[in-house]
XYZ file of C-alpha atoms in Angstrom:
680
model
C 0.000 0.000 0.000
C 2.882 2.337 0.895
C 4.429 1.574 -2.518
C 1.155 2.559 -4.249
C 1.077 5.872 -2.344
C 4.694 6.538 -3.326
C 3.829 5.880 -6.980
C 1.017 8.415 -6.832
C 3.263 11.023 -5.243
C 6.230 10.648 -7.555
C 4.520 10.910 -10.943
C 1.814 12.744 -12.861
C -1.861 11.934 -12.356
C -2.182 10.263 -15.792
C 0.120 7.399 -14.761
C -2.386 5.999 -12.260
C -5.553 6.664 -14.290
C -7.515 3.491 -15.149
C -7.584 4.039 -18.935
C -4.227 5.651 -19.559
C -2.154 4.558 -16.588
C 0.919 2.356 -16.232
C 0.078 -1.339 -16.021
C 3.421 -3.112 -15.467
C 5.890 -2.673 -12.567
C 8.932 -2.629 -14.873
C 7.409 0.356 -16.686
C 7.439 2.270 -13.364
C 11.198 1.663 -13.143
C 11.692 2.987 -16.703
C 9.617 6.097 -15.868
C 11.674 6.749 -12.717
C 14.938 6.488 -14.676
C 13.554 8.758 -17.428
C 12.519 11.436 -14.893
C 16.119 11.405 -13.563
C 17.534 11.810 -17.119
C 15.202 14.748 -17.856
C 15.981 16.429 -14.524
C 19.709 16.107 -15.282
C 19.251 17.586 -18.803
C 17.118 20.427 -17.426
C 19.771 21.308 -14.809
C 22.587 21.337 -17.378
C 20.639 23.408 -19.929
C 19.389 25.862 -17.286
C 22.950 26.301 -15.983
C 24.218 27.011 -19.527
C 21.275 29.353 -20.198
C 20.249 27.289 -23.218
C 16.698 26.495 -22.178
C 14.105 28.955 -23.515
C 10.632 29.548 -22.225
C 8.325 31.011 -24.871
C 7.396 34.562 -23.905
C 3.726 35.496 -23.646
C 2.624 31.980 -24.542
C -0.420 32.250 -22.300
C -1.439 35.729 -23.458
C -3.081 34.575 -26.705
C -6.426 32.928 -27.322
C -5.794 29.229 -26.758
C -6.295 26.694 -29.514
C -8.554 24.672 -27.242
C -5.964 21.928 -27.318
C -6.318 19.062 -24.887
C -5.244 15.502 -24.467
C -8.280 13.975 -22.836
C -11.808 15.136 -22.275
C -11.686 17.821 -19.619
C -9.603 20.896 -18.816
C -6.374 21.211 -20.743
C -3.219 21.901 -18.791
C -1.482 22.978 -22.008
C -3.520 26.179 -21.994
C -1.777 27.534 -18.926
C 1.636 25.958 -19.460
C 4.409 28.072 -20.876
C 6.045 26.533 -23.922
C 9.569 25.250 -23.265
C 12.124 25.179 -26.091
C 14.969 22.710 -25.499
C 18.395 23.247 -27.024
C 18.701 20.163 -29.259
C 22.115 20.701 -30.834
C 24.472 20.525 -27.846
C 26.465 17.673 -26.333
C 24.161 17.355 -23.278
C 21.141 16.708 -25.479
C 23.029 14.108 -27.553
C 23.962 12.265 -24.321
C 20.306 12.423 -23.194
C 19.073 10.966 -26.514
C 21.635 8.150 -26.265
C 20.547 7.256 -22.718
C 16.898 7.534 -23.773
C 17.693 4.960 -26.483
C 18.800 2.607 -23.684
C 15.428 3.015 -21.928
C 13.598 2.354 -25.206
C 15.652 -0.815 -25.666
C 14.576 -1.885 -22.153
C 10.945 -1.355 -23.114
C 11.438 -3.358 -26.335
C 13.011 -6.294 -24.424
C 9.916 -6.690 -22.224
C 8.417 -10.153 -21.767
C 5.280 -9.456 -23.786
C 4.035 -7.158 -26.539
C 1.587 -5.556 -24.051
C 4.401 -4.703 -21.633
C 6.556 -3.226 -24.435
C 3.533 -1.134 -25.524
C 3.009 0.011 -21.913
C 6.698 1.018 -21.683
C 6.753 3.056 -24.907
C 3.453 4.779 -24.108
C 4.749 5.751 -20.636
C 8.055 7.038 -22.076
C 6.094 9.072 -24.636
C 3.786 10.512 -21.975
C 6.650 11.612 -19.708
C 8.526 13.186 -22.636
C 5.334 14.952 -23.768
C 4.746 16.324 -20.245
C 8.229 17.849 -20.366
C 7.597 19.210 -23.898
C 10.199 16.993 -25.543
C 7.784 16.496 -28.432
C 10.123 15.072 -31.088
C 11.315 12.336 -28.752
C 7.754 11.693 -27.494
C 6.650 11.218 -31.108
C 9.263 8.457 -31.620
C 7.829 6.566 -28.615
C 4.203 6.936 -29.683
C 5.013 5.800 -33.248
C 6.735 2.703 -31.798
C 3.614 2.057 -29.683
C 1.495 2.362 -32.872
C 3.605 -0.429 -34.431
C 3.115 -2.647 -31.379
C -0.681 -2.183 -31.178
C -1.929 -0.680 -34.480
C -5.636 -0.780 -33.555
C -5.237 0.949 -30.173
C -6.626 4.492 -30.224
C -4.223 6.022 -27.689
C -0.843 5.970 -29.519
C -2.399 7.422 -32.712
C -4.097 10.125 -30.642
C -0.883 11.024 -28.825
C 1.212 10.942 -32.023
C -1.344 13.322 -33.588
C -0.921 15.705 -30.643
C 2.883 15.661 -31.086
C 2.664 16.285 -34.832
C 0.331 19.222 -34.218
C 2.597 20.890 -31.642
C 5.527 20.431 -34.058
C 3.524 22.240 -36.770
C 3.123 19.131 -38.949
C -0.639 19.496 -39.417
C -1.134 17.085 -42.317
C 0.486 14.207 -40.407
C -1.448 15.189 -37.257
C -4.704 14.959 -39.236
C -3.749 11.502 -40.572
C -2.980 10.196 -37.057
C -6.266 11.554 -35.683
C -8.166 9.911 -38.553
C -6.499 6.587 -37.652
C -7.452 7.158 -33.997
C -11.028 7.900 -35.085
C -11.160 4.731 -37.189
C -9.903 2.644 -34.235
C -12.291 4.322 -31.778
C -15.319 3.715 -34.011
C -14.297 0.086 -34.553
C -13.639 -0.456 -30.816
C -17.245 0.174 -29.732
C -17.964 1.601 -26.271
C -14.414 1.068 -24.991
C -13.214 4.329 -26.557
C -16.519 6.228 -26.736
C -15.375 8.704 -24.068
C -12.391 9.712 -26.260
C -14.391 10.305 -29.453
C -15.354 13.951 -28.755
C -11.738 14.786 -28.000
C -10.523 13.111 -31.199
C -13.080 15.168 -33.142
C -11.901 18.384 -31.457
C -8.201 17.731 -32.070
C -8.905 16.634 -35.643
C -10.720 19.935 -36.176
C -7.777 21.889 -34.760
C -5.336 20.014 -37.047
C -7.554 20.826 -40.069
C -7.599 24.497 -39.053
C -3.794 24.334 -39.019
C -4.021 23.364 -42.704
C -6.464 26.234 -43.349
C -9.439 23.845 -43.804
C -11.885 25.703 -41.562
C -15.181 24.511 -43.120
C -14.036 20.905 -42.626
C -12.970 21.690 -39.044
C -16.504 23.012 -38.310
C -17.911 19.561 -39.134
C -15.754 17.838 -36.513
C -16.410 20.473 -33.844
C -20.149 19.954 -34.444
C -19.730 16.180 -34.068
C -17.890 16.696 -30.754
C -20.609 19.035 -29.458
C -23.360 16.557 -30.457
C -21.589 13.635 -28.726
C -20.818 15.686 -25.633
C -23.235 18.645 -25.300
C -21.304 19.994 -22.266
C -18.031 20.216 -24.223
C -17.689 24.007 -23.975
C -14.324 23.964 -25.753
C -15.846 22.269 -28.829
C -18.550 24.962 -28.941
C -15.979 27.745 -28.575
C -13.873 26.284 -31.390
C -16.976 25.859 -33.561
C -17.904 29.501 -32.949
C -14.387 30.729 -33.721
C -14.226 28.646 -36.914
C -17.639 29.885 -38.092
C -16.431 33.446 -37.454
C -13.337 32.597 -39.554
C -15.505 31.720 -42.597
C -17.804 34.723 -42.213
C -20.859 32.955 -40.739
C -21.289 35.470 -37.931
C -24.806 34.676 -36.663
C -24.036 30.975 -36.264
C -20.715 31.925 -34.617
C -22.472 34.144 -32.051
C -24.914 31.334 -31.194
C -22.136 28.746 -30.605
C -19.970 31.166 -28.602
C -22.892 32.250 -26.408
C -23.561 28.572 -25.632
C -19.898 28.042 -24.685
C -20.028 31.081 -22.357
C -23.318 29.865 -20.832
C -21.519 26.639 -19.841
C -18.283 28.355 -18.788
C -18.931 32.019 -17.876
C -15.230 32.717 -17.150
C -14.075 31.575 -20.638
C -12.071 34.677 -21.702
C -11.250 33.370 -25.200
C -14.927 32.706 -25.977
C -15.779 36.272 -24.868
C -13.009 37.642 -27.125
C -14.248 35.796 -30.231
C -17.902 36.590 -29.456
C -17.008 40.295 -29.337
C -15.213 40.018 -32.699
C -18.287 38.347 -34.256
C -20.595 41.031 -32.823
C -18.333 43.751 -34.260
C -18.476 42.048 -37.672
C -22.290 42.184 -37.445
C -22.215 45.886 -36.577
C -23.234 45.484 -32.912
C -20.347 47.644 -31.750
C -21.523 48.805 -28.315
C -22.282 45.242 -27.235
C -18.947 44.121 -28.716
C -17.100 46.685 -26.532
C -18.826 45.300 -23.408
C -17.907 41.700 -24.296
C -14.272 42.598 -25.123
C -14.097 44.375 -21.759
C -15.433 41.235 -20.042
C -12.679 39.138 -21.705
C -10.062 41.635 -20.458
C -11.565 41.621 -16.932
C -11.264 37.822 -16.905
C -7.713 37.841 -18.310
C -6.114 41.321 -18.062
C -3.155 40.432 -20.313
C -5.302 38.968 -23.131
C -3.474 40.243 -26.228
C -6.175 39.316 -28.758
C -8.930 41.057 -26.770
C -6.840 44.198 -26.177
C -5.649 44.389 -29.798
C -9.103 43.764 -31.315
C -10.755 46.258 -28.953
C -8.165 48.795 -30.086
C -9.189 48.095 -33.694
C -12.868 48.524 -32.812
C -12.202 51.892 -31.142
C -10.243 52.947 -34.267
C -13.213 52.011 -36.486
C -15.467 54.130 -34.262
C -13.053 57.086 -34.386
C -12.334 56.891 -30.639
C -8.602 57.272 -31.155
C -7.578 58.083 -27.584
C -9.172 54.881 -26.253
C -7.621 52.920 -29.150
C -4.113 54.156 -28.316
C -4.661 53.113 -24.658
C -5.519 49.564 -25.776
C -2.411 49.315 -27.995
C -0.281 50.618 -25.100
C -1.627 47.753 -22.961
C -0.805 45.231 -25.736
C 2.764 46.551 -25.815
C 3.016 46.255 -22.014
C 2.394 42.485 -22.390
C 4.276 42.000 -25.666
C 6.796 44.852 -26.128
C 7.859 43.943 -29.704
C 4.345 43.660 -31.244
C 5.037 45.845 -34.306
C 1.439 45.918 -35.553
C 0.267 47.247 -32.171
C 3.049 49.847 -32.276
C 2.050 50.936 -35.808
C -1.659 51.092 -34.900
C -0.797 53.062 -31.779
C 0.967 55.627 -34.005
C -2.043 55.859 -36.342
C -4.498 56.221 -33.426
C -2.337 58.940 -31.830
C -2.310 60.779 -35.141
C -6.098 60.473 -35.272
C -6.240 61.921 -31.749
C -4.160 64.881 -32.944
C -1.042 63.960 -30.954
C 1.421 64.305 -33.837
C 4.662 64.271 -31.852
C 3.631 61.169 -29.871
C 2.611 59.500 -33.166
C 6.038 60.183 -34.695
C 7.743 58.654 -31.654
C 5.548 55.542 -31.880
C 6.335 55.199 -35.609
C 10.071 55.370 -34.904
C 9.634 52.603 -32.326
C 7.749 50.482 -34.887
C 10.561 50.981 -37.421
C 13.053 49.650 -34.860
C 10.991 46.448 -34.608
C 10.521 45.653 -38.302
C 11.356 46.868 -41.789
C 8.165 45.580 -43.416
C 6.768 47.344 -46.488
C 3.421 48.003 -44.713
C 5.258 50.324 -42.344
C 6.845 52.367 -45.136
C 3.456 52.603 -46.936
C 1.851 53.854 -43.714
C 4.601 56.448 -43.197
C 4.396 57.809 -46.781
C 0.603 58.060 -46.543
C 0.805 59.849 -43.187
C 3.234 62.347 -44.766
C 0.729 62.992 -47.587
C -2.032 63.544 -45.020
C 0.193 65.976 -43.137
C 0.826 67.894 -46.400
C -2.919 68.006 -46.989
C -3.462 69.529 -43.536
C -0.892 72.260 -44.112
C -2.069 73.023 -47.707
C -5.880 72.831 -47.912
C -5.740 73.298 -51.737
C -6.923 76.854 -51.497
C -10.364 75.797 -50.236
C -12.158 77.775 -47.565
C -11.363 76.822 -43.935
C -13.302 73.812 -42.632
C -14.271 72.716 -46.161
C -14.015 68.993 -46.985
C -11.078 67.986 -49.184
C -13.431 66.468 -51.782
C -17.036 66.409 -52.945
C -18.980 63.475 -54.348
C -20.485 64.252 -57.757
C -23.543 62.522 -59.220
C -22.770 60.074 -62.076
C -24.551 62.121 -64.779
C -21.944 64.908 -64.396
C -19.062 62.530 -65.238
C -18.433 62.448 -68.997
C -15.828 60.298 -70.743
C -13.535 61.278 -73.600
C -12.359 58.605 -76.022
C -13.606 55.041 -76.523
C -11.074 53.526 -74.128
C -12.189 55.504 -71.055
C -14.184 53.318 -68.659
C -17.561 54.476 -67.374
C -17.626 55.278 -63.679
C -20.366 52.758 -62.613
C -18.766 49.996 -64.680
C -15.372 50.614 -63.081
C -16.915 50.547 -59.571
C -18.319 47.045 -60.204
C -15.100 45.824 -61.866
C -13.014 47.068 -58.916
C -15.199 45.081 -56.506
C -14.704 41.911 -58.581
C -10.972 42.628 -58.784
C -10.860 42.996 -54.977
C -12.508 39.552 -54.682
C -9.946 38.119 -57.116
C -7.161 39.560 -54.989
C -8.451 38.159 -51.681
C -9.211 34.717 -53.141
C -6.116 34.690 -55.462
C -8.414 33.134 -58.104
C -6.751 35.168 -60.861
C -3.652 33.031 -60.153
C -5.712 29.849 -60.629
C -5.774 29.063 -64.352
C -9.240 28.294 -65.674
C -7.865 25.054 -67.191
C -7.574 23.700 -63.618
C -11.386 23.926 -63.351
C -11.670 21.924 -66.571
C -9.226 19.363 -65.153
C -11.266 19.067 -61.928
C -14.421 18.356 -63.947
C -12.785 15.691 -66.099
C -10.821 13.949 -63.304
C -13.215 14.067 -60.337
C -16.746 13.053 -61.152
C -19.464 13.637 -58.570
C -22.444 11.281 -58.079
C -25.846 12.656 -59.104
C -28.246 13.378 -56.243
C -31.847 14.577 -56.009
C -31.614 16.682 -52.858
C -33.259 20.068 -52.415
C -35.009 21.052 -55.637
C -35.902 17.489 -56.652
C -33.971 18.003 -59.897
C -30.967 15.750 -60.614
C -27.769 17.612 -59.804
C -24.123 17.010 -58.956
C -24.401 18.539 -55.509
C -21.689 18.632 -52.891
C -21.380 19.654 -49.233
C -19.355 22.738 -48.244
C -16.477 20.825 -46.560
C -16.036 18.734 -49.741
C -16.099 21.898 -51.812
C -13.353 23.267 -49.557
C -11.186 20.251 -50.499
C -11.679 21.064 -54.200
C -10.730 24.704 -53.552
C -7.600 23.499 -51.719
C -6.541 21.630 -54.868
C -7.265 24.663 -57.070
C -5.428 27.038 -54.705
C -2.689 24.633 -53.623
C -0.091 27.434 -53.853
C -1.614 29.338 -50.892
C -0.406 29.225 -47.296
C -3.025 27.941 -44.804
C -3.932 31.367 -43.378
C -4.232 32.920 -46.874
C -6.349 29.979 -48.029
C -8.619 30.486 -45.020
C -9.125 34.129 -46.084
C -9.927 32.978 -49.630
C -12.539 30.479 -48.397
C -14.111 33.165 -46.198
C -14.463 35.543 -49.176
C -15.863 32.783 -51.439
C -18.288 31.692 -48.713
C -19.547 35.242 -48.071
C -19.758 36.373 -51.703
C -20.531 33.230 -53.734
C -21.724 30.330 -51.567
C -24.204 32.501 -49.640
C -26.001 33.217 -52.957
C -25.746 29.658 -54.344
C -26.955 28.124 -51.056
C -29.743 30.602 -50.432
C -31.876 28.192 -48.377
C -28.931 27.207 -46.122
C -29.024 23.464 -46.886
C -25.211 23.243 -46.870
C -25.236 21.582 -50.327
C -24.202 23.265 -53.586
C -24.626 22.602 -57.295
C -20.978 21.982 -58.227
C -21.393 22.581 -61.991
C -22.989 25.965 -61.329
C -20.207 26.788 -58.833
C -17.509 26.030 -61.450
C -19.374 28.147 -64.026
C -19.590 31.079 -61.556
C -15.871 30.773 -60.723
C -14.632 30.512 -64.340
C -14.960 34.226 -65.364
C -12.743 35.406 -62.475
C -10.041 32.724 -62.837
C -6.794 33.257 -64.761
C -6.469 32.653 -68.489
C -7.696 34.280 -71.746
C -11.267 35.665 -71.542
C -12.541 33.412 -74.351
C -11.288 30.307 -72.505
C -13.000 31.449 -69.299
C -16.314 31.746 -71.158
C -15.817 28.337 -72.768
C -15.071 26.662 -69.422
C -18.147 28.348 -67.888
C -20.250 26.877 -70.714
C -18.561 23.460 -70.299
C -19.309 23.561 -66.547
C -23.009 24.060 -67.349
C -22.786 21.201 -69.891
C -21.196 19.011 -67.172
C -24.367 19.267 -65.067
C -26.662 16.223 -65.383
C -29.592 18.240 -66.807
C -27.554 19.147 -69.900
C -26.500 15.817 -71.333
C -27.232 16.874 -74.908
C -23.472 17.095 -75.477
C -23.209 20.447 -77.282
C -26.092 22.599 -76.052
C -27.489 23.666 -72.701
C -31.061 24.500 -71.747
C -31.887 28.155 -72.219
C -33.485 28.215 -68.763
C -30.169 27.049 -67.217
C -28.181 29.673 -69.130
C -30.649 32.334 -67.926
C -30.369 31.195 -64.293
C -26.574 31.211 -64.633
C -26.407 34.790 -65.989
C -28.822 35.903 -63.281
C -26.657 34.332 -60.540
C -23.499 35.755 -62.114
C -24.917 39.268 -61.898
C -26.355 38.759 -58.395
C -22.902 37.682 -57.139
C -20.545 39.980 -59.029
C -22.568 43.103 -59.979
C -25.399 43.251 -57.397
C -25.441 47.081 -57.499
C -26.616 47.065 -61.148
C -29.667 44.933 -60.420
C -31.183 42.093 -62.447
C -33.473 42.617 -65.386
C -37.136 41.694 -65.205
C -36.642 40.215 -68.664
C -34.394 37.677 -66.995
C -37.206 36.207 -64.866
C -37.180 32.457 -65.357
C -40.308 31.146 -67.029
C -40.247 27.739 -65.307
C -39.639 24.385 -66.959
C -42.073 25.023 -69.831
C -39.247 26.619 -71.870
C -37.379 23.632 -73.298
C -35.358 25.512 -75.923
C -31.610 24.857 -76.086
C -28.675 27.272 -76.393
C -25.464 26.675 -78.352
C -22.091 28.081 -77.292
C -22.326 31.008 -79.765
C -25.823 31.917 -78.469
C -24.535 31.597 -74.899
C -21.744 34.081 -75.741
C -24.327 36.642 -76.932
C -26.167 36.292 -73.589
C -22.889 36.404 -71.609
C -21.473 39.485 -73.386
C -24.674 41.541 -73.219
C -23.548 44.865 -71.659
C -26.884 45.486 -69.903
C -28.138 42.064 -68.808
C -25.107 39.807 -69.159
C -21.529 39.929 -67.880
C -20.449 42.685 -70.263
C -18.182 44.020 -67.538
C -15.592 41.342 -68.374
C -13.421 43.476 -70.754
C -13.101 46.110 -67.975
C -12.111 43.389 -65.500
C -9.486 42.009 -67.925
C -8.118 45.551 -68.393
C -7.807 45.919 -64.604
C -6.030 42.552 -64.317
C -3.491 43.579 -66.955
C -2.761 47.103 -65.760
C -3.611 47.562 -62.103
C 0.065 47.480 -61.104
C 1.115 50.220 -63.554
C 2.572 53.301 -61.874
C 2.454 56.860 -63.198
C 5.737 58.293 -61.978
C 5.202 60.470 -58.924
C 1.633 61.428 -59.845
C -0.668 61.274 -56.823
C -4.452 61.208 -56.751
C -5.818 64.711 -56.079
C -8.336 63.308 -53.589
C -6.786 60.473 -51.549
C -3.152 61.609 -52.014
C -1.950 58.048 -52.688
C 0.410 57.468 -55.663
C -1.709 56.406 -58.663
C -1.358 52.702 -59.467
C -3.435 51.264 -62.316
C -5.414 53.579 -64.591
C -5.096 57.347 -64.227
C -8.174 59.483 -64.924
C -7.289 63.023 -66.007
C -9.904 65.792 -65.954
C -9.359 67.717 -69.195
C -10.545 71.174 -68.070
C -9.010 71.569 -64.587
C -6.178 69.066 -65.198
C -6.443 67.190 -61.895
C -5.849 63.412 -61.664
C -7.878 60.704 -59.954
C -7.022 57.093 -59.123
C -9.452 54.327 -60.176
C -11.016 54.079 -56.703
C -11.785 57.799 -56.290
C -13.022 58.056 -59.912
C -15.353 55.078 -59.384
C -16.719 56.688 -56.184
C -17.298 60.047 -57.943
C -14.926 62.020 -55.724
C -13.405 65.273 -57.002
C -11.317 67.889 -55.125
C -13.623 70.497 -53.576
C -11.563 73.308 -55.169
C -12.700 72.275 -58.689
C -16.453 72.775 -58.797
C -17.796 72.423 -62.359
C -21.121 71.774 -64.079
C -19.619 68.646 -65.645
C -16.304 66.815 -65.607
C -14.659 65.307 -68.686
C -12.223 62.471 -67.986
C -9.716 60.661 -70.141
C -8.226 57.365 -68.958
C -4.515 56.583 -69.258
C -3.494 52.969 -68.649
C 0.195 53.866 -68.454
C 2.514 56.877 -68.489
C 3.462 55.906 -72.065
C -0.115 56.538 -73.243
C -0.148 59.938 -71.538
C 3.165 60.886 -73.198
C 1.849 59.818 -76.622
C -1.229 62.002 -76.065
C 0.987 64.956 -75.097
C 3.104 64.538 -78.250
C -0.012 64.483 -80.433
C -1.164 67.741 -78.789
C 2.222 69.351 -79.535
C 2.056 68.194 -83.179
C -1.435 69.651 -83.650
C -0.354 72.893 -81.974
C 2.719 73.307 -84.206
C 0.650 72.581 -87.378
C -1.908 75.186 -86.362
C 0.867 77.741 -85.790
C 2.251 77.076 -89.282
């Protein structure tokens, strides 16, 4: 009995737990020897100053990571970074090899498994994750159908940043748990949660949501699963659903600071700013050094124009994490907004000491332009706004190549979507390849019509293949934009299923590649749908629905024609590719905006020397719009919004568009030639 008490005192609680504890006496001896080795390594590395503790590790929102069902100790632990290159560590690894050999020479397979699992657990507790992984992988070999080693190996892979391998281990654990019946039922919710976290690490947030939901269904009191579900839904732009899940998590655990932080962010995204401030404040009250809550509250105050409060929040972020350059930069901007110019300059200098990133230089040059604007109000009367917004009818264009203002506004919005999603870097031929290589079974869900429909998480996998060049966090941003702008329209009734052929057809016009190929692939995507098995033609009703959806998604401001109303299934006429092109290119009721979009894609990085926009004061990049009477210049954005400097008030404004400085020079030369001829 005394021996049992000693065992409990000398080791972690897991070792004596009924499901995960140590079974064999010889394993206890191995664990004791391993603890001595680790203590020795820790002493040597601490003495040499080689052991690093991660700063501010507990100041962030936690990932909800845990090893079993229940509170996670990893949340509060500071991350330890061992020095793995020195002599001491090499000696430790060699002696650890001896302990592993002892485990391998056990009398039975079960005892060897017990030994390797215990070694792995002790190493994991001390954050020696690489070595722990070796032990858990050996345990997987000894008992391939046991859930525990796969689960633990997945945890190690995740901490080491190897998310794909973590996901694979968790899937193996899930397979074993489902095959093992009730024995592992208690672990299932935790496997689902950790699998979701690993998928988020890969940027697959829609897929992660599925697993968090499963965990919450299996264990309705799993507040961490609900918090993660809410955070993931927020990450893909589904704010209402996010608020609901996060409120449930807080109801179960009222002191959950991270859930309060994410709930506040979701409320801010929905425009409920005053409530968001209260919830952010609650998160900070619960955890005063919560960087995410402080930083995001600073951003919210900035959006509301409460610059003094914003700068206070960023100061508090910097008190917890002194080299947070974004907080330092935002502090400078908020101080400038509050009119404290000297303080702002000091903060900017501090930010420059921390990083040399291009964002910082852009911010500084723009602030200089704003300062110039304050000192020289363009001759306008005191207190007058720097610009006025002119109604569209007063904007006239000169020359065939000059883009109309409303058309440019819509094209710029589509271009912004292309930029966020990076779809212009995805060649349209990849869509064609997806259709030919990955067929989808026909289903009759929803409308009762046969369609190749697919669930959102499966669609996310397709997008991952199309955008394989993106980093996980950038991919997550792309999925959010596609979900908010495209999927919300295609899945109007919220069934979670989408017509894949229609999705490909909607995507094709904004992918990379020649415009004619994009149109062809859009047509082929409609042909690929099961309703259009004619081979060369599509139903007119389908083409009409497609054009209508295309406009609703990409040019909602221009409205949809009443002529486009679908006349039901009675219209059985078919449309060839050439007829489809006429519908597609229609400037009023089709996607006639495409040439403007293609022009933006080709020239929106062109610079015009040192010419700055007369309204926003930014250097002009892309097309330059020159007013021919007063000779001021506008960038594409200000032109599309109808902004003109308040010092140039005219009955009408005539603009000429220059795609590059070369075009402007050519125009100037022609003017000189005409002038000299007239003089002669």
